Amino acid sequence: QVQLVESGGGLVQAGGSLTLSCAASIKIFSISTMGWYRQAPGKSRELVATITTSTTFGDRTNYADSVKGRFTISRDNAKDTVYLRMNSLEPEDTAVYYCNANYRMLPYWGQGTQVTVSS
């Protein structure tokens, strides 16, 4: 069982920045891939970014085209936390952001944190 707790959401003006955090209840070095997803009102949940760690290749990241160059995903194994740094926020980024972890072939989700970008 893995518990994920997101924090850092809020209201920000367009062009502003936020950093989301996702704290895990287990040591995240045992989780190869963690990610952030988002769901806007009336839309399905979509991938924002993932980070995969391996002893061979280190950290590899993947981003949705809509956030490339603006968002950065990172992980701190010592703190068992994954971050999403969001710069140059746009009103279209408004959504509930969810942390995800795939552990022992099962998906785990946090409760979500609301991000609202005003124009």
JSON list of N, CA and C in Angstrom, two decimals, residues 5-10 12 16-23 28 34-39 45-52 60-76 80-90 92-100 109 112-117:
[
{"chain": "A", "resi": 5, "resn": "VAL", "atom": "N", "xyz": [0.55, 12.11, -0.92]},
{"chain": "A", "resi": 5, "resn": "VAL", "atom": "CA", "xyz": [-0.09, 13.34, -0.45]},
{"chain": "A", "resi": 5, "resn": "VAL", "atom": "C", "xyz": [0.50, 14.51, -1.22]},
{"chain": "A", "resi": 6, "resn": "GLU", "atom": "N", "xyz": [-0.37, 15.15, -2.01]},
{"chain": "A", "resi": 6, "resn": "GLU", "atom": "CA", "xyz": [0.06, 16.32, -2.79]},
{"chain": "A", "resi": 6, "resn": "GLU", "atom": "C", "xyz": [-0.14, 17.60, -1.99]},
{"chain": "A", "resi": 7, "resn": "SER", "atom": "N", "xyz": [0.67, 18.58, -2.32]},
{"chain": "A", "resi": 7, "resn": "SER", "atom": "CA", "xyz": [0.52, 19.91, -1.73]},
{"chain": "A", "resi": 7, "resn": "SER", "atom": "C", "xyz": [1.12, 20.92, -2.69]},
{"chain": "A", "resi": 8, "resn": "GLY", "atom": "N", "xyz": [0.83, 22.20, -2.44]},
{"chain": "A", "resi": 8, "resn": "GLY", "atom": "CA", "xyz": [1.44, 23.26, -3.22]},
{"chain": "A", "resi": 8, "resn": "GLY", "atom": "C", "xyz": [0.53, 23.93, -4.23]},
{"chain": "A", "resi": 9, "resn": "GLY", "atom": "N", "xyz": [-0.68, 23.41, -4.38]},
{"chain": "A", "resi": 9, "resn": "GLY", "atom": "CA", "xyz": [-1.60, 24.03, -5.32]},
{"chain": "A", "resi": 9, "resn": "GLY", "atom": "C", "xyz": [-2.10, 25.37, -4.81]},
{"chain": "A", "resi": 10, "resn": "GLY", "atom": "N", "xyz": [-2.81, 26.09, -5.68]},
{"chain": "A", "resi": 10, "resn": "GLY", "atom": "CA", "xyz": [-3.34, 27.37, -5.27]},
{"chain": "A", "resi": 10, "resn": "GLY", "atom": "C", "xyz": [-3.78, 28.20, -6.45]},
{"chain": "A", "resi": 12, "resn": "VAL", "atom": "N", "xyz": [-3.02, 31.39, -8.90]},
{"chain": "A", "resi": 12, "resn": "VAL", "atom": "CA", "xyz": [-1.89, 32.18, -9.39]},
{"chain": "A", "resi": 12, "resn": "VAL", "atom": "C", "xyz": [-2.31, 32.89, -10.67]},
{"chain": "A", "resi": 16, "resn": "GLY", "atom": "N", "xyz": [2.66, 33.24, -13.85]},
{"chain": "A", "resi": 16, "resn": "GLY", "atom": "CA", "xyz": [3.26, 32.94, -12.56]},
{"chain": "A", "resi": 16, "resn": "GLY", "atom": "C", "xyz": [3.77, 31.52, -12.45]},
{"chain": "A", "resi": 17, "resn": "SER", "atom": "N", "xyz": [4.23, 31.17, -11.25]},
{"chain": "A", "resi": 17, "resn": "SER", "atom": "CA", "xyz": [4.84, 29.86, -11.02]},
{"chain": "A", "resi": 17, "resn": "SER", "atom": "C", "xyz": [4.29, 29.23, -9.75]},
{"chain": "A", "resi": 18, "resn": "LEU", "atom": "N", "xyz": [4.30, 27.91, -9.74]},
{"chain": "A", "resi": 18, "resn": "LEU", "atom": "CA", "xyz": [3.96, 27.13, -8.56]},
{"chain": "A", "resi": 18, "resn": "LEU", "atom": "C", "xyz": [4.83, 25.88, -8.55]},
{"chain": "A", "resi": 19, "resn": "THR", "atom": "N", "xyz": [5.08, 25.36, -7.35]},
{"chain": "A", "resi": 19, "resn": "THR", "atom": "CA", "xyz": [5.75, 24.07, -7.23]},
{"chain": "A", "resi": 19, "resn": "THR", "atom": "C", "xyz": [4.87, 23.13, -6.43]},
{"chain": "A", "resi": 20, "resn": "LEU", "atom": "N", "xyz": [4.50, 22.02, -7.05]},
{"chain": "A", "resi": 20, "resn": "LEU", "atom": "CA", "xyz": [3.71, 20.99, -6.38]},
{"chain": "A", "resi": 20, "resn": "LEU", "atom": "C", "xyz": [4.65, 19.96, -5.77]},
{"chain": "A", "resi": 21, "resn": "SER", "atom": "N", "xyz": [4.25, 19.42, -4.64]},
{"chain": "A", "resi": 21, "resn": "SER", "atom": "CA", "xyz": [5.01, 18.36, -3.98]},
{"chain": "A", "resi": 21, "resn": "SER", "atom": "C", "xyz": [4.13, 17.14, -3.79]},
{"chain": "A", "resi": 22, "resn": "CYS", "atom": "N", "xyz": [4.72, 15.98, -3.84]},
{"chain": "A", "resi": 22, "resn": "CYS", "atom": "CA", "xyz": [4.02, 14.72, -3.61]},
{"chain": "A", "resi": 22, "resn": "CYS", "atom": "C", "xyz": [4.87, 13.89, -2.66]},
{"chain": "A", "resi": 23, "resn": "ALA", "atom": "N", "xyz": [4.38, 13.74, -1.43]},
{"chain": "A", "resi": 23, "resn": "ALA", "atom": "CA", "xyz": [5.10, 12.97, -0.43]},
{"chain": "A", "resi": 23, "resn": "ALA", "atom": "C", "xyz": [4.55, 11.55, -0.38]},
{"chain": "A", "resi": 28, "resn": "ILE", "atom": "N", "xyz": [10.73, 6.03, -1.98]},
{"chain": "A", "resi": 28, "resn": "ILE", "atom": "CA", "xyz": [10.44, 6.11, -3.41]},
{"chain": "A", "resi": 28, "resn": "ILE", "atom": "C", "xyz": [11.56, 5.55, -4.28]},
{"chain": "A", "resi": 34, "resn": "MET", "atom": "N", "xyz": [7.28, 7.57, -11.29]},
{"chain": "A", "resi": 34, "resn": "MET", "atom": "CA", "xyz": [6.26, 8.39, -10.64]},
{"chain": "A", "resi": 34, "resn": "MET", "atom": "C", "xyz": [5.89, 9.51, -11.60]},
{"chain": "A", "resi": 35, "resn": "GLY", "atom": "N", "xyz": [4.69, 10.04, -11.42]},
{"chain": "A", "resi": 35, "resn": "GLY", "atom": "CA", "xyz": [4.27, 11.06, -12.36]},
{"chain": "A", "resi": 35, "resn": "GLY", "atom": "C", "xyz": [3.21, 11.99, -11.82]},
{"chain": "A", "resi": 36, "resn": "TRP", "atom": "N", "xyz": [2.93, 12.99, -12.63]},
{"chain": "A", "resi": 36, "resn": "TRP", "atom": "CA", "xyz": [1.86, 13.95, -12.36]},
{"chain": "A", "resi": 36, "resn": "TRP", "atom": "C", "xyz": [0.86, 13.90, -13.51]},
{"chain": "A", "resi": 37, "resn": "TYR", "atom": "N", "xyz": [-0.39, 13.90, -13.14]},
{"chain": "A", "resi": 37, "resn": "TYR", "atom": "CA", "xyz": [-1.48, 13.96, -14.08]},
{"chain": "A", "resi": 37, "resn": "TYR", "atom": "C", "xyz": [-2.39, 15.11, -13.67]},
{"chain": "A", "resi": 38, "resn": "ARG", "atom": "N", "xyz": [-3.27, 15.53, -14.58]},
{"chain": "A", "resi": 38, "resn": "ARG", "atom": "CA", "xyz": [-4.20, 16.58, -14.23]},
{"chain": "A", "resi": 38, "resn": "ARG", "atom": "C", "xyz": [-5.55, 16.32, -14.89]},
{"chain": "A", "resi": 39, "resn": "GLN", "atom": "N", "xyz": [-6.57, 16.88, -14.25]},
{"chain": "A", "resi": 39, "resn": "GLN", "atom": "CA", "xyz": [-7.93, 16.75, -14.78]},
{"chain": "A", "resi": 39, "resn": "GLN", "atom": "C", "xyz": [-8.64, 18.08, -14.65]},
{"chain": "A", "resi": 45, "resn": "ARG", "atom": "N", "xyz": [-8.71, 12.74, -17.34]},
{"chain": "A", "resi": 45, "resn": "ARG", "atom": "CA", "xyz": [-7.39, 12.92, -16.73]},
{"chain": "A", "resi": 45, "resn": "ARG", "atom": "C", "xyz": [-6.31, 12.72, -17.79]},
{"chain": "A", "resi": 46, "resn": "GLU", "atom": "N", "xyz": [-5.29, 13.58, -17.76]},
{"chain": "A", "resi": 46, "resn": "GLU", "atom": "CA", "xyz": [-4.23, 13.50, -18.76]},
{"chain": "A", "resi": 46, "resn": "GLU", "atom": "C", "xyz": [-2.86, 13.54, -18.10]},
{"chain": "A", "resi": 47, "resn": "LEU", "atom": "N", "xyz": [-1.91, 12.92, -18.79]},
{"chain": "A", "resi": 47, "resn": "LEU", "atom": "CA", "xyz": [-0.53, 12.91, -18.33]},
{"chain": "A", "resi": 47, "resn": "LEU", "atom": "C", "xyz": [0.07, 14.30, -18.42]},
{"chain": "A", "resi": 48, "resn": "VAL", "atom": "N", "xyz": [0.79, 14.69, -17.39]},
{"chain": "A", "resi": 48, "resn": "VAL", "atom": "CA", "xyz": [1.56, 15.93, -17.41]},
{"chain": "A", "resi": 48, "resn": "VAL", "atom": "C", "xyz": [3.04, 15.62, -17.54]},
{"chain": "A", "resi": 49, "resn": "ALA", "atom": "N", "xyz": [3.55, 14.78, -16.65]},
{"chain": "A", "resi": 49, "resn": "ALA", "atom": "CA", "xyz": [4.98, 14.46, -16.67]},
{"chain": "A", "resi": 49, "resn": "ALA", "atom": "C", "xyz": [5.23, 13.20, -15.86]},
{"chain": "A", "resi": 50, "resn": "THR", "atom": "N", "xyz": [6.25, 12.46, -16.27]},
{"chain": "A", "resi": 50, "resn": "THR", "atom": "CA", "xyz": [6.69, 11.30, -15.50]},
{"chain": "A", "resi": 50, "resn": "THR", "atom": "C", "xyz": [8.20, 11.34, -15.33]},
{"chain": "A", "resi": 51, "resn": "ILE", "atom": "N", "xyz": [8.65, 10.66, -14.29]},
{"chain": "A", "resi": 51, "resn": "ILE", "atom": "CA", "xyz": [10.09, 10.53, -14.06]},
{"chain": "A", "resi": 51, "resn": "ILE", "atom": "C", "xyz": [10.37, 9.08, -13.70]},
{"chain": "A", "resi": 52, "resn": "THR", "atom": "N", "xyz": [11.31, 8.49, -14.42]},
{"chain": "A", "resi": 52, "resn": "THR", "atom": "CA", "xyz": [11.67, 7.10, -14.24]},
{"chain": "A", "resi": 52, "resn": "THR", "atom": "C", "xyz": [13.14, 7.01, -13.84]},
{"chain": "A", "resi": 60, "resn": "ARG", "atom": "N", "xyz": [15.05, 9.61, -16.03]},
{"chain": "A", "resi": 60, "resn": "ARG", "atom": "CA", "xyz": [14.55, 9.98, -17.35]},
{"chain": "A", "resi": 60, "resn": "ARG", "atom": "C", "xyz": [13.18, 10.61, -17.19]},
{"chain": "A", "resi": 61, "resn": "THR", "atom": "N", "xyz": [12.97, 11.71, -17.89]},
{"chain": "A", "resi": 61, "resn": "THR", "atom": "CA", "xyz": [11.70, 12.43, -17.76]},
{"chain": "A", "resi": 61, "resn": "THR", "atom": "C", "xyz": [10.93, 12.43, -19.07]},
{"chain": "A", "resi": 62, "resn": "ASN", "atom": "N", "xyz": [9.62, 12.59, -18.93]},
{"chain": "A", "resi": 62, "resn": "ASN", "atom": "CA", "xyz": [8.73, 12.64, -20.08]},
{"chain": "A", "resi": 62, "resn": "ASN", "atom": "C", "xyz": [7.67, 13.68, -19.79]},
{"chain": "A", "resi": 63, "resn": "TYR", "atom": "N", "xyz": [7.35, 14.50, -20.80]},
{"chain": "A", "resi": 63, "resn": "TYR", "atom": "CA", "xyz": [6.40, 15.59, -20.61]},
{"chain": "A", "resi": 63, "resn": "TYR", "atom": "C", "xyz": [5.34, 15.59, -21.71]},
{"chain": "A", "resi": 64, "resn": "ALA", "atom": "N", "xyz": [4.17, 16.04, -21.34]},
{"chain": "A", "resi": 64, "resn": "ALA", "atom": "CA", "xyz": [3.15, 16.32, -22.35]},
{"chain": "A", "resi": 64, "resn": "ALA", "atom": "C", "xyz": [3.63, 17.51, -23.19]},
{"chain": "A", "resi": 65, "resn": "ASP", "atom": "N", "xyz": [3.28, 17.50, -24.47]},
{"chain": "A", "resi": 65, "resn": "ASP", "atom": "CA", "xyz": [3.71, 18.58, -25.35]},
{"chain": "A", "resi": 65, "resn": "ASP", "atom": "C", "xyz": [3.28, 19.95, -24.84]},
{"chain": "A", "resi": 66, "resn": "SER", "atom": "N", "xyz": [2.12, 19.99, -24.21]},
{"chain": "A", "resi": 66, "resn": "SER", "atom": "CA", "xyz": [1.56, 21.28, -23.77]},
{"chain": "A", "resi": 66, "resn": "SER", "atom": "C", "xyz": [2.34, 21.92, -22.64]},
{"chain": "A", "resi": 67, "resn": "VAL", "atom": "N", "xyz": [3.20, 21.13, -21.95]},
{"chain": "A", "resi": 67, "resn": "VAL", "atom": "CA", "xyz": [3.93, 21.70, -20.81]},
{"chain": "A", "resi": 67, "resn": "VAL", "atom": "C", "xyz": [5.45, 21.69, -21.01]},
{"chain": "A", "resi": 68, "resn": "LYS", "atom": "N", "xyz": [5.90, 21.13, -22.12]},
{"chain": "A", "resi": 68, "resn": "LYS", "atom": "CA", "xyz": [7.35, 21.07, -22.37]},
{"chain": "A", "resi": 68, "resn": "LYS", "atom": "C", "xyz": [7.96, 22.46, -22.37]},
{"chain": "A", "resi": 69, "resn": "GLY", "atom": "N", "xyz": [9.08, 22.59, -21.68]},
{"chain": "A", "resi": 69, "resn": "GLY", "atom": "CA", "xyz": [9.75, 23.87, -21.59]},
{"chain": "A", "resi": 69, "resn": "GLY", "atom": "C", "xyz": [9.23, 24.76, -20.49]},
{"chain": "A", "resi": 70, "resn": "ARG", "atom": "N", "xyz": [8.08, 24.40, -19.89]},
{"chain": "A", "resi": 70, "resn": "ARG", "atom": "CA", "xyz": [7.51, 25.22, -18.82]},
{"chain": "A", "resi": 70, "resn": "ARG", "atom": "C", "xyz": [7.50, 24.48, -17.47]},
{"chain": "A", "resi": 71, "resn": "PHE", "atom": "N", "xyz": [7.30, 23.17, -17.52]},
{"chain": "A", "resi": 71, "resn": "PHE", "atom": "CA", "xyz": [7.21, 22.37, -16.29]},
{"chain": "A", "resi": 71, "resn": "PHE", "atom": "C", "xyz": [8.46, 21.49, -16.16]},
{"chain": "A", "resi": 72, "resn": "THR", "atom": "N", "xyz": [8.84, 21.23, -14.91]},
{"chain": "A", "resi": 72, "resn": "THR", "atom": "CA", "xyz": [9.97, 20.36, -14.63]},
{"chain": "A", "resi": 72, "resn": "THR", "atom": "C", "xyz": [9.60, 19.41, -13.50]},
{"chain": "A", "resi": 73, "resn": "ILE", "atom": "N", "xyz": [9.73, 18.11, -13.76]},
{"chain": "A", "resi": 73, "resn": "ILE", "atom": "CA", "xyz": [9.49, 17.10, -12.74]},
{"chain": "A", "resi": 73, "resn": "ILE", "atom": "C", "xyz": [10.83, 16.66, -12.16]},
{"chain": "A", "resi": 74, "resn": "SER", "atom": "N", "xyz": [10.84, 16.44, -10.85]},
{"chain": "A", "resi": 74, "resn": "SER", "atom": "CA", "xyz": [12.06, 15.97, -10.20]},
{"chain": "A", "resi": 74, "resn": "SER", "atom": "C", "xyz": [11.69, 15.12, -8.99]},
{"chain": "A", "resi": 75, "resn": "ARG", "atom": "N", "xyz": [12.65, 14.38, -8.50]},
{"chain": "A", "resi": 75, "resn": "ARG", "atom": "CA", "xyz": [12.40, 13.53, -7.34]},
{"chain": "A", "resi": 75, "resn": "ARG", "atom": "C", "xyz": [13.55, 13.64, -6.36]},
{"chain": "A", "resi": 76, "resn": "ASP", "atom": "N", "xyz": [13.25, 13.58, -5.08]},
{"chain": "A", "resi": 76, "resn": "ASP", "atom": "CA", "xyz": [14.25, 13.60, -4.02]},
{"chain": "A", "resi": 76, "resn": "ASP", "atom": "C", "xyz": [14.06, 12.32, -3.21]},
{"chain": "A", "resi": 80, "resn": "ASP", "atom": "N", "xyz": [11.70, 11.25, -0.07]},
{"chain": "A", "resi": 80, "resn": "ASP", "atom": "CA", "xyz": [10.57, 10.47, -0.57]},
{"chain": "A", "resi": 80, "resn": "ASP", "atom": "C", "xyz": [9.49, 11.38, -1.16]},
{"chain": "A", "resi": 81, "resn": "THR", "atom": "N", "xyz": [9.94, 12.33, -1.96]},
{"chain": "A", "resi": 81, "resn": "THR", "atom": "CA", "xyz": [9.05, 13.36, -2.50]},
{"chain": "A", "resi": 81, "resn": "THR", "atom": "C", "xyz": [9.35, 13.58, -3.98]},
{"chain": "A", "resi": 82, "resn": "VAL", "atom": "N", "xyz": [8.29, 13.78, -4.74]},
{"chain": "A", "resi": 82, "resn": "VAL", "atom": "CA", "xyz": [8.38, 14.15, -6.15]},
{"chain": "A", "resi": 82, "resn": "VAL", "atom": "C", "xyz": [7.81, 15.55, -6.29]},
{"chain": "A", "resi": 83, "resn": "TYR", "atom": "N", "xyz": [8.45, 16.33, -7.14]},
{"chain": "A", "resi": 83, "resn": "TYR", "atom": "CA", "xyz": [8.06, 17.73, -7.32]},
{"chain": "A", "resi": 83, "resn": "TYR", "atom": "C", "xyz": [7.64, 17.98, -8.76]},
{"chain": "A", "resi": 84, "resn": "LEU", "atom": "N", "xyz": [6.83, 19.01, -8.93]},
{"chain": "A", "resi": 84, "resn": "LEU", "atom": "CA", "xyz": [6.50, 19.52, -10.26]},
{"chain": "A", "resi": 84, "resn": "LEU", "atom": "C", "xyz": [6.62, 21.03, -10.20]},
{"chain": "A", "resi": 85, "resn": "ARG", "atom": "N", "xyz": [7.66, 21.54, -10.81]},
{"chain": "A", "resi": 85, "resn": "ARG", "atom": "CA", "xyz": [7.85, 22.98, -10.90]},
{"chain": "A", "resi": 85, "resn": "ARG", "atom": "C", "xyz": [7.14, 23.47, -12.15]},
{"chain": "A", "resi": 86, "resn": "MET", "atom": "N", "xyz": [6.22, 24.42, -11.98]},
{"chain": "A", "resi": 86, "resn": "MET", "atom": "CA", "xyz": [5.42, 24.91, -13.09]},
{"chain": "A", "resi": 86, "resn": "MET", "atom": "C", "xyz": [5.69, 26.40, -13.27]},
{"chain": "A", "resi": 87, "resn": "ASN", "atom": "N", "xyz": [6.26, 26.74, -14.41]},
{"chain": "A", "resi": 87, "resn": "ASN", "atom": "CA", "xyz": [6.54, 28.14, -14.75]},
{"chain": "A", "resi": 87, "resn": "ASN", "atom": "C", "xyz": [5.64, 28.59, -15.90]},
{"chain": "A", "resi": 88, "resn": "SER", "atom": "N", "xyz": [5.56, 29.89, -16.08]},
{"chain": "A", "resi": 88, "resn": "SER", "atom": "CA", "xyz": [4.78, 30.46, -17.19]},
{"chain": "A", "resi": 88, "resn": "SER", "atom": "C", "xyz": [3.39, 29.85, -17.27]},
{"chain": "A", "resi": 89, "resn": "LEU", "atom": "N", "xyz": [2.74, 29.80, -16.15]},
{"chain": "A", "resi": 89, "resn": "LEU", "atom": "CA", "xyz": [1.42, 29.17, -16.10]},
{"chain": "A", "resi": 89, "resn": "LEU", "atom": "C", "xyz": [0.40, 29.91, -16.95]},
{"chain": "A", "resi": 90, "resn": "GLU", "atom": "N", "xyz": [-0.48, 29.13, -17.55]},
{"chain": "A", "resi": 90, "resn": "GLU", "atom": "CA", "xyz": [-1.52, 29.65, -18.43]},
{"chain": "A", "resi": 90, "resn": "GLU", "atom": "C", "xyz": [-2.89, 29.25, -17.87]},
{"chain": "A", "resi": 92, "resn": "GLU", "atom": "N", "xyz": [-5.10, 27.69, -19.22]},
{"chain": "A", "resi": 92, "resn": "GLU", "atom": "CA", "xyz": [-5.38, 26.32, -19.66]},
{"chain": "A", "resi": 92, "resn": "GLU", "atom": "C", "xyz": [-4.74, 25.28, -18.75]},
{"chain": "A", "resi": 93, "resn": "ASP", "atom": "N", "xyz": [-3.86, 25.70, -17.86]},
{"chain": "A", "resi": 93, "resn": "ASP", "atom": "CA", "xyz": [-3.26, 24.76, -16.90]},
{"chain": "A", "resi": 93, "resn": "ASP", "atom": "C", "xyz": [-4.15, 24.54, -15.67]},
{"chain": "A", "resi": 94, "resn": "THR", "atom": "N", "xyz": [-5.25, 25.26, -15.60]},
{"chain": "A", "resi": 94, "resn": "THR", "atom": "CA", "xyz": [-6.16, 25.11, -14.47]},
{"chain": "A", "resi": 94, "resn": "THR", "atom": "C", "xyz": [-6.72, 23.69, -14.44]},
{"chain": "A", "resi": 95, "resn": "ALA", "atom": "N", "xyz": [-6.54, 23.02, -13.31]},
{"chain": "A", "resi": 95, "resn": "ALA", "atom": "CA", "xyz": [-6.98, 21.63, -13.17]},
{"chain": "A", "resi": 95, "resn": "ALA", "atom": "C", "xyz": [-6.68, 21.14, -11.75]},
{"chain": "A", "resi": 96, "resn": "VAL", "atom": "N", "xyz": [-7.18, 19.97, -11.45]},
{"chain": "A", "resi": 96, "resn": "VAL", "atom": "CA", "xyz": [-6.73, 19.26, -10.25]},
{"chain": "A", "resi": 96, "resn": "VAL", "atom": "C", "xyz": [-5.55, 18.40, -10.67]},
{"chain": "A", "resi": 97, "resn": "TYR", "atom": "N", "xyz": [-4.46, 18.54, -9.95]},
{"chain": "A", "resi": 97, "resn": "TYR", "atom": "CA", "xyz": [-3.23, 17.81, -10.27]},
{"chain": "A", "resi": 97, "resn": "TYR", "atom": "C", "xyz": [-3.07, 16.63, -9.31]},
{"chain": "A", "resi": 98, "resn": "TYR", "atom": "N", "xyz": [-2.82, 15.46, -9.90]},
{"chain": "A", "resi": 98, "resn": "TYR", "atom": "CA", "xyz": [-2.71, 14.22, -9.14]},
{"chain": "A", "resi": 98, "resn": "TYR", "atom": "C", "xyz": [-1.32, 13.62, -9.28]},
{"chain": "A", "resi": 99, "resn": "CYS", "atom": "N", "xyz": [-0.81, 13.13, -8.18]},
{"chain": "A", "resi": 99, "resn": "CYS", "atom": "CA", "xyz": [0.45, 12.39, -8.17]},
{"chain": "A", "resi": 99, "resn": "CYS", "atom": "C", "xyz": [0.14, 10.91, -8.39]},
{"chain": "A", "resi": 100, "resn": "ASN", "atom": "N", "xyz": [0.99, 10.25, -9.12]},
{"chain": "A", "resi": 100, "resn": "ASN", "atom": "CA", "xyz": [0.81, 8.83, -9.43]},
{"chain": "A", "resi": 100, "resn": "ASN", "atom": "C", "xyz": [2.09, 8.05, -9.19]},
{"chain": "A", "resi": 109, "resn": "TRP", "atom": "N", "xyz": [-2.74, 6.67, -6.43]},
{"chain": "A", "resi": 109, "resn": "TRP", "atom": "CA", "xyz": [-3.03, 8.07, -6.70]},
{"chain": "A", "resi": 109, "resn": "TRP", "atom": "C", "xyz": [-3.16, 8.84, -5.40]},
{"chain": "A", "resi": 112, "resn": "GLY", "atom": "N", "xyz": [-5.16, 14.70, -4.90]},
{"chain": "A", "resi": 112, "resn": "GLY", "atom": "CA", "xyz": [-5.19, 15.81, -5.84]},
{"chain": "A", "resi": 112, "resn": "GLY", "atom": "C", "xyz": [-5.04, 17.16, -5.15]},
{"chain": "A", "resi": 113, "resn": "THR", "atom": "N", "xyz": [-4.51, 18.11, -5.91]},
{"chain": "A", "resi": 113, "resn": "THR", "atom": "CA", "xyz": [-4.38, 19.48, -5.42]},
{"chain": "A", "resi": 113, "resn": "THR", "atom": "C", "xyz": [-4.82, 20.42, -6.54]},
{"chain": "A", "resi": 114, "resn": "GLN", "atom": "N", "xyz": [-5.63, 21.40, -6.20]},
{"chain": "A", "resi": 114, "resn": "GLN", "atom": "CA", "xyz": [-6.20, 22.29, -7.19]},
{"chain": "A", "resi": 114, "resn": "GLN", "atom": "C", "xyz": [-5.21, 23.38, -7.59]},
{"chain": "A", "resi": 115, "resn": "VAL", "atom": "N", "xyz": [-5.06, 23.57, -8.88]},
{"chain": "A", "resi": 115, "resn": "VAL", "atom": "CA", "xyz": [-4.28, 24.68, -9.43]},
{"chain": "A", "resi": 115, "resn": "VAL", "atom": "C", "xyz": [-5.23, 25.52, -10.28]},
{"chain": "A", "resi": 116, "resn": "THR", "atom": "N", "xyz": [-5.32, 26.79, -9.96]},
{"chain": "A", "resi": 116, "resn": "THR", "atom": "CA", "xyz": [-6.17, 27.70, -10.72]},
{"chain": "A", "resi": 116, "resn": "THR", "atom": "C", "xyz": [-5.32, 28.87, -11.20]},
{"chain": "A", "resi": 117, "resn": "VAL", "atom": "N", "xyz": [-5.35, 29.08, -12.52]},
{"chain": "A", "resi": 117, "resn": "VAL", "atom": "CA", "xyz": [-4.58, 30.15, -13.14]},
{"chain": "A", "resi": 117, "resn": "VAL", "atom": "C", "xyz": [-5.55, 31.19, -13.69]}
]
